[in-house]
Structure formats: structure tokens, C-alpha cells
XYZ file of C-alpha atoms in Angstrom:
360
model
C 26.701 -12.767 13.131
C 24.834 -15.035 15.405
C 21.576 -17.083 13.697
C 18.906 -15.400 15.141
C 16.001 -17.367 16.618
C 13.491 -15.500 14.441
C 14.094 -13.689 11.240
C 11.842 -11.383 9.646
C 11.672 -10.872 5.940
C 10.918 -7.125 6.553
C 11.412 -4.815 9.040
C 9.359 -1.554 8.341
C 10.813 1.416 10.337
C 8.670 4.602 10.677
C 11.741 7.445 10.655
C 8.688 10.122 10.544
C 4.761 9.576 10.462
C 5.125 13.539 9.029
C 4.070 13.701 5.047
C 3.278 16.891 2.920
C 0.804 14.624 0.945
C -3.082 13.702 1.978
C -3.464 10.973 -0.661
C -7.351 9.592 -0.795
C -5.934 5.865 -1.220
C -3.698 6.342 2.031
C -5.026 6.615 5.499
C -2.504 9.537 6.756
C -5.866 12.004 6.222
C -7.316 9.819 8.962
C -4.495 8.886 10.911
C -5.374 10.154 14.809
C -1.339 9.126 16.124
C 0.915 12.211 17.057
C 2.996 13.467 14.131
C 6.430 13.213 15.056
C 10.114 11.932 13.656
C 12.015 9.184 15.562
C 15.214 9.571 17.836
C 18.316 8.810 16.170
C 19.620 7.491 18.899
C 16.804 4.652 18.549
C 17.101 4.197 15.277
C 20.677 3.577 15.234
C 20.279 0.797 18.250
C 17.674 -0.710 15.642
C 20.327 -1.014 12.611
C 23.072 -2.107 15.336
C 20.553 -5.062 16.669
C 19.731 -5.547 13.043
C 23.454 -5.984 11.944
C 24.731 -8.004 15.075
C 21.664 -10.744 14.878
C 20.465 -10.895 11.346
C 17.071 -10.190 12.931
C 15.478 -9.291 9.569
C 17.045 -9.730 5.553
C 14.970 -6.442 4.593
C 14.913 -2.862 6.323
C 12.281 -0.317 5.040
C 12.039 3.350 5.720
C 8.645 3.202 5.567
C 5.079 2.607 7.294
C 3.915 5.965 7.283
C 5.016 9.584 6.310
C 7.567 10.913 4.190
C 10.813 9.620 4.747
C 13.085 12.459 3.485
C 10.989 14.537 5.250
C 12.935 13.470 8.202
C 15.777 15.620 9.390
C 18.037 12.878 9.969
C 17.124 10.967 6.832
C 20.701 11.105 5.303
C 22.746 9.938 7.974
C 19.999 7.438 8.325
C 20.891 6.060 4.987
C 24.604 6.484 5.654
C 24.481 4.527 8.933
C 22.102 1.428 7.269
C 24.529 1.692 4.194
C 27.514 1.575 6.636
C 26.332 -1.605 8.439
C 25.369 -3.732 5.814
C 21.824 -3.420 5.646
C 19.393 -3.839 2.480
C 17.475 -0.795 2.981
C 14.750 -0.289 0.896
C 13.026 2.908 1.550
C 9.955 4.456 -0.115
C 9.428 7.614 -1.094
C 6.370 9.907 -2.882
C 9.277 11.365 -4.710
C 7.868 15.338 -3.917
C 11.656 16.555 -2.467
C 12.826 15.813 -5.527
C 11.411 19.076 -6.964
C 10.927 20.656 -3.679
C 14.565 20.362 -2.796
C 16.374 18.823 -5.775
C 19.861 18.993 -4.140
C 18.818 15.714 -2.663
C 19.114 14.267 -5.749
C 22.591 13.973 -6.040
C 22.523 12.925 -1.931
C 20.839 10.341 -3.000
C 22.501 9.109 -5.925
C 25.636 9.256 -3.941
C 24.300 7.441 -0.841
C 24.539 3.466 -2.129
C 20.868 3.098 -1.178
C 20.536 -0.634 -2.088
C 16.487 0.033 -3.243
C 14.523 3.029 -3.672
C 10.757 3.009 -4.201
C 9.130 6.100 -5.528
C 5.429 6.268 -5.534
C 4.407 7.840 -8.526
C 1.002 6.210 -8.655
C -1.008 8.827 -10.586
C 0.863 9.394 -13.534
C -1.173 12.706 -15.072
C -2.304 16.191 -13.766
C -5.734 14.836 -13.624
C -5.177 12.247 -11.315
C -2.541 13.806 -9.860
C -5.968 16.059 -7.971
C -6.318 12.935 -5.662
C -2.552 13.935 -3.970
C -3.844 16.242 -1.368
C -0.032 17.897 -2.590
C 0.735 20.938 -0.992
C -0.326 24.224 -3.287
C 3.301 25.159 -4.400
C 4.037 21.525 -6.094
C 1.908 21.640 -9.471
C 1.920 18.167 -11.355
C 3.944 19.007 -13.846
C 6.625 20.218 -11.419
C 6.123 17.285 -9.581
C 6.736 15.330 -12.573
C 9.873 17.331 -13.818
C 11.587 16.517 -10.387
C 11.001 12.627 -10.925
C 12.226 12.418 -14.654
C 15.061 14.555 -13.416
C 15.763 11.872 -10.292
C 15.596 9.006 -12.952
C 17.812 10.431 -15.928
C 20.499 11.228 -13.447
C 20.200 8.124 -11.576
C 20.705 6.065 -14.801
C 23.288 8.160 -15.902
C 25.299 8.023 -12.785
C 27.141 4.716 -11.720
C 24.443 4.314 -8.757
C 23.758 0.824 -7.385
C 20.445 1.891 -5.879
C 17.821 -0.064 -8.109
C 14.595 2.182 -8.688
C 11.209 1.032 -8.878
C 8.816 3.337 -9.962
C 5.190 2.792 -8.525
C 1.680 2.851 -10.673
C -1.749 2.636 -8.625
C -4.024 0.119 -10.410
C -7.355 0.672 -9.850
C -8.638 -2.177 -11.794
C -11.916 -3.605 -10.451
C -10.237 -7.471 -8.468
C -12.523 -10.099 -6.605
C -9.950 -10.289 -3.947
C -9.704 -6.740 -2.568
C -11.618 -4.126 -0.614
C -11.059 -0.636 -1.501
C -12.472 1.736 0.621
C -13.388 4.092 -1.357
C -14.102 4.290 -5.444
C -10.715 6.007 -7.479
C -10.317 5.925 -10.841
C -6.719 6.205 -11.771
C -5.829 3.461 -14.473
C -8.604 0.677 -14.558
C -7.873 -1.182 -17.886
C -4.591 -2.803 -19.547
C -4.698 -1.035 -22.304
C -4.500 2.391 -20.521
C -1.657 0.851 -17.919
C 0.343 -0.138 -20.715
C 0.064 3.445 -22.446
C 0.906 4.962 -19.365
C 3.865 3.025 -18.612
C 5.173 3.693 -22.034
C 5.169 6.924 -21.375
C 6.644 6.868 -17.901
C 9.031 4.485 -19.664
C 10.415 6.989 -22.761
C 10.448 9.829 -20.304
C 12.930 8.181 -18.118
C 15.063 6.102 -20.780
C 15.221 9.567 -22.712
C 18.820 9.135 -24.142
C 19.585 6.084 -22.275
C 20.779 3.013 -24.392
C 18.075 0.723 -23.819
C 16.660 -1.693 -26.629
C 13.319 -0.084 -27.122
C 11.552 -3.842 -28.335
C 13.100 -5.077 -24.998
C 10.962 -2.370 -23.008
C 8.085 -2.808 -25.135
C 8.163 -6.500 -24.450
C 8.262 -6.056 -20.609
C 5.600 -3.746 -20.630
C 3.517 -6.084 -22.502
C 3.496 -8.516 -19.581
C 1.425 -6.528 -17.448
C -1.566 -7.823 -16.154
C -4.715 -5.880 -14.901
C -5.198 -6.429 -11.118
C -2.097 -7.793 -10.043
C 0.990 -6.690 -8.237
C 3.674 -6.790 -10.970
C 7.314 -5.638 -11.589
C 8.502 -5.201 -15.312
C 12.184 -4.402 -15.608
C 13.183 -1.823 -18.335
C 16.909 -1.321 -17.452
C 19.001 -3.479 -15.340
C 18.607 0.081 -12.415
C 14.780 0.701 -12.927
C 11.744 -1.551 -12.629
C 8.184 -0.388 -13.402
C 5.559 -1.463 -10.335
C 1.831 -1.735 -10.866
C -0.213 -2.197 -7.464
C -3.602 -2.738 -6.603
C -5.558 -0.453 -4.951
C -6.752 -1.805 -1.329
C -7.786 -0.705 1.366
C -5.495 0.080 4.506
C -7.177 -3.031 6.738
C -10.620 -1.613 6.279
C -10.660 0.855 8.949
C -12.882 2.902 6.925
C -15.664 0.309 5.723
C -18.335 0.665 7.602
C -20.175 -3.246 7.311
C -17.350 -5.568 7.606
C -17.663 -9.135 7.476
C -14.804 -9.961 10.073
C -12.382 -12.664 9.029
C -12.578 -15.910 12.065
C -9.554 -18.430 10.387
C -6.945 -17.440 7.640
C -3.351 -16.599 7.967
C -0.785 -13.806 7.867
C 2.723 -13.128 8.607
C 2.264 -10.403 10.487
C 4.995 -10.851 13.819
C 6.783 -13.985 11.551
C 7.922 -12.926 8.109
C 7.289 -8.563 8.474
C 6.923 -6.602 12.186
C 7.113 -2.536 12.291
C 8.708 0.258 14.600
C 6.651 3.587 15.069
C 8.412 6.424 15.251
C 7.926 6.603 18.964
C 9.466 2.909 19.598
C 5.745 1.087 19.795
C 6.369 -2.038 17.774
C 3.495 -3.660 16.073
C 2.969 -6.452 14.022
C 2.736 -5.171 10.056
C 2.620 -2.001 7.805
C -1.295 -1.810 8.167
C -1.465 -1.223 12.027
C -0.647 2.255 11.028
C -2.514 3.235 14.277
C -0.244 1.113 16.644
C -3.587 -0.466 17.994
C -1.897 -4.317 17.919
C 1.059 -3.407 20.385
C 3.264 -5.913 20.399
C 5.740 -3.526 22.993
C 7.646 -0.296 23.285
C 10.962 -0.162 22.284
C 13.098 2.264 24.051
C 16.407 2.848 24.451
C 18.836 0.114 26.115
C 16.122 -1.804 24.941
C 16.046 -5.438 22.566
C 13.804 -5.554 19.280
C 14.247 -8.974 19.299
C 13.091 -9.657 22.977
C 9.753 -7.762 22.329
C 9.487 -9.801 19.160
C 9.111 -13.157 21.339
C 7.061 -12.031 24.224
C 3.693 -12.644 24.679
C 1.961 -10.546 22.547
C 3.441 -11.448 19.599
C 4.391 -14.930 20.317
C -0.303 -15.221 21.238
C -0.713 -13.643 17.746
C 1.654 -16.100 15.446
C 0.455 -19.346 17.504
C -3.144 -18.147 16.089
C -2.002 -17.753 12.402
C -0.157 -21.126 13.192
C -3.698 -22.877 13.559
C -5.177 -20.227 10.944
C -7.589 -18.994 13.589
C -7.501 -15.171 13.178
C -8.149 -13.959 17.145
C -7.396 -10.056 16.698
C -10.347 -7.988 16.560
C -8.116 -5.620 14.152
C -6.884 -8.323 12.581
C -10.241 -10.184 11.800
C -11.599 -6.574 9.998
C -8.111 -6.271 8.319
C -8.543 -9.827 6.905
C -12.154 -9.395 6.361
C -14.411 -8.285 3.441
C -17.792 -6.429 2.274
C -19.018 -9.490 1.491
C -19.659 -13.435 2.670
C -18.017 -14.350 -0.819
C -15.405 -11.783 -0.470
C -14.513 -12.796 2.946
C -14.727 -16.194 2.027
C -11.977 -15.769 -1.112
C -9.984 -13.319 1.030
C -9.842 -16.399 4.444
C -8.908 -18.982 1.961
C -6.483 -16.690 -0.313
C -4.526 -15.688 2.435
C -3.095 -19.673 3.305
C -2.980 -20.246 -0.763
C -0.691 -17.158 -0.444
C 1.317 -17.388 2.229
C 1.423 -21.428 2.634
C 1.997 -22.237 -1.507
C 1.890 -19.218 -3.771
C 4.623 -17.349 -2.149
C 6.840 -20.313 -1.088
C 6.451 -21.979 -4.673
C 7.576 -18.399 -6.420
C 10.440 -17.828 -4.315
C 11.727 -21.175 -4.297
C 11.384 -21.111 -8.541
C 12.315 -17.532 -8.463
C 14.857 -16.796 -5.655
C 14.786 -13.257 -4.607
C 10.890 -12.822 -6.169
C 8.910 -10.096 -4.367
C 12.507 -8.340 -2.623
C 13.539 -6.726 -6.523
């Protein structure tokens, strides 16, 4: 494998922008982009260029939609698995009651990560789903304890993280719209028990080691507590998908973000854009089509004119200055000078203490 002149940290690939969810914290309601699933054939000349140059450490199924929703999501897997990849896909974990013979599928496929967004954890929240009328909570739950005890029964390498929505209040971030889902520690850490017996039901885990790791969690923060050496508990923040929905926006003018550096994204038509909130493709960095180089539309213009601004933290992108922006001077003032503390020391510092922090 050649060293590639730039490497990404995270490749998100749209397989399908189709989901059989509406969740109010996600913009799919809104999203005004065809629905459609992408070619094979163009997703298997992404993993090839992806394997041959090293062009990015992480592959994601996932920006929007429901990955195994899409037709081809198996032999999507299969051919990732095949060349080497860490794949890391995320999932709202719905087929597993819908069709539960892709349980075993996916047990069986060596799927180096699996996300599944649980996020609302009880029937009651469970109303803010927009799930379609046949999948009741409690079937949807059955199908995700019944993923997660035969996962951690099996010999599966895929590690499992399953996902919380905290909707703690945080001076950083800009929800667009008020949820209530879990909004204090003590009711996190109650739910996560609970999440944490029904999975480990029967499974030989030291029960003062789980209670320990839940005990770290903090209110507000993005947070990962390991409860068996396959399945990690996730809390995260609820934000808002780059404010699209705020109406008075204080735009961001300097700050910094790796979008087109460290994380880029593939639509399922072949429109490449610069992170996992252009969800609308409106910061086109180039369309990828068949015969066609990933890495070539990666350092034209476009993309190359939007990292030499985060170089010189000057945020140029009209999208980009409302993503980065707040409801607030103060806000936006936190949120400009949070972003370089994040992305110039915080992150650095943790993965060079902690290799392999923020990829578990």
C-alpha cells in the first residue's frame, strides 16, 4: 500500500439516504435530496481505492438512512470485510425485529464495529421515533436485547456500542429543537443499568465492574463506558444537525474543523462533500462516478479552498459559518474558540495519551 498524500480519519459512505424512521433529533424529516441506494459498482471502486491507498483508517456506513435497509448491505459488509477495511457502520437497530434473520448475518459477517442507536431507551420516548406503525417499542426493544445476547454469546469480533441520546441542558451546543429524553445523571445512570442487565442477562460479567463503568458517566458529554470486552455503552449529546433549522443564527467568521482533512463523505449518488452534517450535499466538493478517483476530488479546488481556510481558522463557507455558529454572541463565541481547543489540543492530547480514543 502506497502512503497516501492525504489520509482521512473517517470516511462516511451513504449506501442508502432511505430510513423507515422520522426521528425529531435527525434531519431525514426535512431532508429535500432524492431517496435512493448507491450503485454497487461505486461502492466497491470506493473500498478498492480505499484498500490500494490507505486513503482513510475508518470507513462508516453511515451519513444518512438506514444502512441495512440497503439491498446490497451484506455483500457490502462482505466486500469491506474482505479487503481489510475497519468498517464501522451504524444502525437504528429496527431490522433486527423487523427481519431478525439478519441477526445471525450479522454476527457471522466479522463487522469490525457496529453502532446501534438506541437513543430513547423507553416506550415513552420511544414516541419521538417517527417508527413505522407495525414496530411497537417493546418489539423494538425485544429485537435489540435479542441482537446483543446472541452477539455476546457467539465468538463475534464485531465490538457493539450501544447509543443513549443525552439531552442534558450544555453551554456548548445548539439543539434545534427542545427533547426531553434523559436530562440528569442520575436518570442516565438508571437507564444504562437497565440497558446494561438486559443485555449481560446470563453473561459472565463482574456486576461491580459494570456498576463501576457506569458510574463514570458524566451529564453532557460524549462518553463510552465499556461493560464487556464486545459491548460499550455511548451517551451523546443532543445537537443540532449544523443549524439548518434555527431560524436567528449568529454565523461563525474564524474557528476550525476537519471537515475535507481528518472526515469527508460520499452520497449515495457519488456527490462527495466535506463531513456527516452536509447531509444536503450543499458544500460539493465533486461527483464521484465511475472510473473515477476519490482521492483526486479530495485535492481539487474545492476542498483544497475549504482546508486552507480552517488552516488560518477563518471559516469562509456560508454553510459552514451557520454550522459552526450559535443562538447566541456567547454561544458563538464558546463554540469559535472550542472548536481550535478541540481539534488543535483536546483531541491531539487524548489520542496521543490514549491511542485509539474516539475510534472504540
Amino acid at each position: 500500500m502506497s502512503s497516501p498524500v492525504l489520509q482521512l480519519e473517517r470516511l462516511h459512505l451513504e449506501v442508502t439516504n432511505v430510513c423507515n424512521f422520522k426521528c425529531e433529533f435527525c434531519p431525514d424529516a426535512i431532508l429535500q435530496r432524492q431517496r435512493g441506494h448507491m450503485d454497487p459498482a461505486l461502492l466497491e471502486q470506493i473500498l478498492d481505492e480505499v484498500a490500494t491507498t490507505g486513503l482513510a483508517r475508518i470507513l462508516t456506513f453511515h451519513l444518512m438512512g438506514e444502512p441495512l435497509l440497503y439491498p446490497h448491505i451484506f455483500p457490502a459488509i462482505d466486500m469491506a470485510v474482505a479487503r481489510g477495511l475497519n468498517l464501522h457502520l451504524t444502525s437504528n437497530g429496527s431490522t433486527f425485529a423487523l427481519w431478525p434473520e439478519q441477526i445471525e448475518r450479522l454476527i457471522h459477517s466479522r463487522l469490525p464495529k457496529l453502532t446501534i442507536s438506541l437513543q430513547t431507551p423507553d416506550p415513552v420516548t420511544f414516541s419521538i421515533r417517527g417508527a413505522p406503525p407495525r414496530l411497537t417499542p417493546e418489539r423494538y426493544f425485544a429485537g435489540i436485547t435479542q441482537f446483543l445476547q446472541a452477539h455476546l454469546r457467539s465468538h463475534s469480533p464485531t465490538q457493539v456500542h450501544l447509543k443513549f441520546l443525552d439531552t442534558s441542558p450544555h453551554p456548548f451546543l445548539v439543539p434545534h429543537k427542545a427533547l426531553a429524553v434523559i436530562n440528569s445523571a442520575q436518570q442516565m445512570r438508571s437507564v444504562l443499568s437497565e440497558w446494561a442487565t438486559r443485555a449481560l442477562a446470563g453473561i459472565p460479567v463482574d456486576p461491580d465492574w459494570v456498576g463501576s463503568q457506569i458510574a463514570t458517566y458524566r451529564p453532557g458529554h460524549w462518553q463510552q463506558m465499556r461493560i464487556h470486552p464486545r459491548l460499550v455503552l455511548e451517551t451523546f449529546p443532543l445537537d443540532s444537525w449544523g443549524n439548518v433549522e434555527i431560524e436567528q443564527v449568529i454565523p461563525a467568521r474564524w474557528g476550525y474543523c476537519n471537515g475535507a482533512s481528518a472526515q469527508a463523505g460520499v452520497l449515495w449518488d457519488g456527490t462527495v462533500v466535506p463531513c456527516c452534517k452536509d447531509f444536503e450535499g450543499r458544500i460539493p466538493l465533486g461527483q464521484l462516478r465511475l472510473g473515477g478517483s476519490l482521492l483526486d476530488l479530495l485535492l481539487g479546488q474545492p476542498a483544497c479552498t475549504l482546508r486552507q481556510g480552517f488552516n488560518r481558522f477563518q471559516v469562509n463557507h456560508p454553510i459552514c459559518q451557520r454550522c459552526m455558529g450559535a443562538d447566541t454572541p456567547g454561544k458563538a463565541l464558546l463554540r469559535q474558540v472550542g472548536s481550535i481547543a478541540y481539534f488543535k489540543l483536546y483531541r491531539p492530547l487524548k489520542q496521543r495519551l490514549e491511542p485509539g480514543w474516539g475510534e472504540v
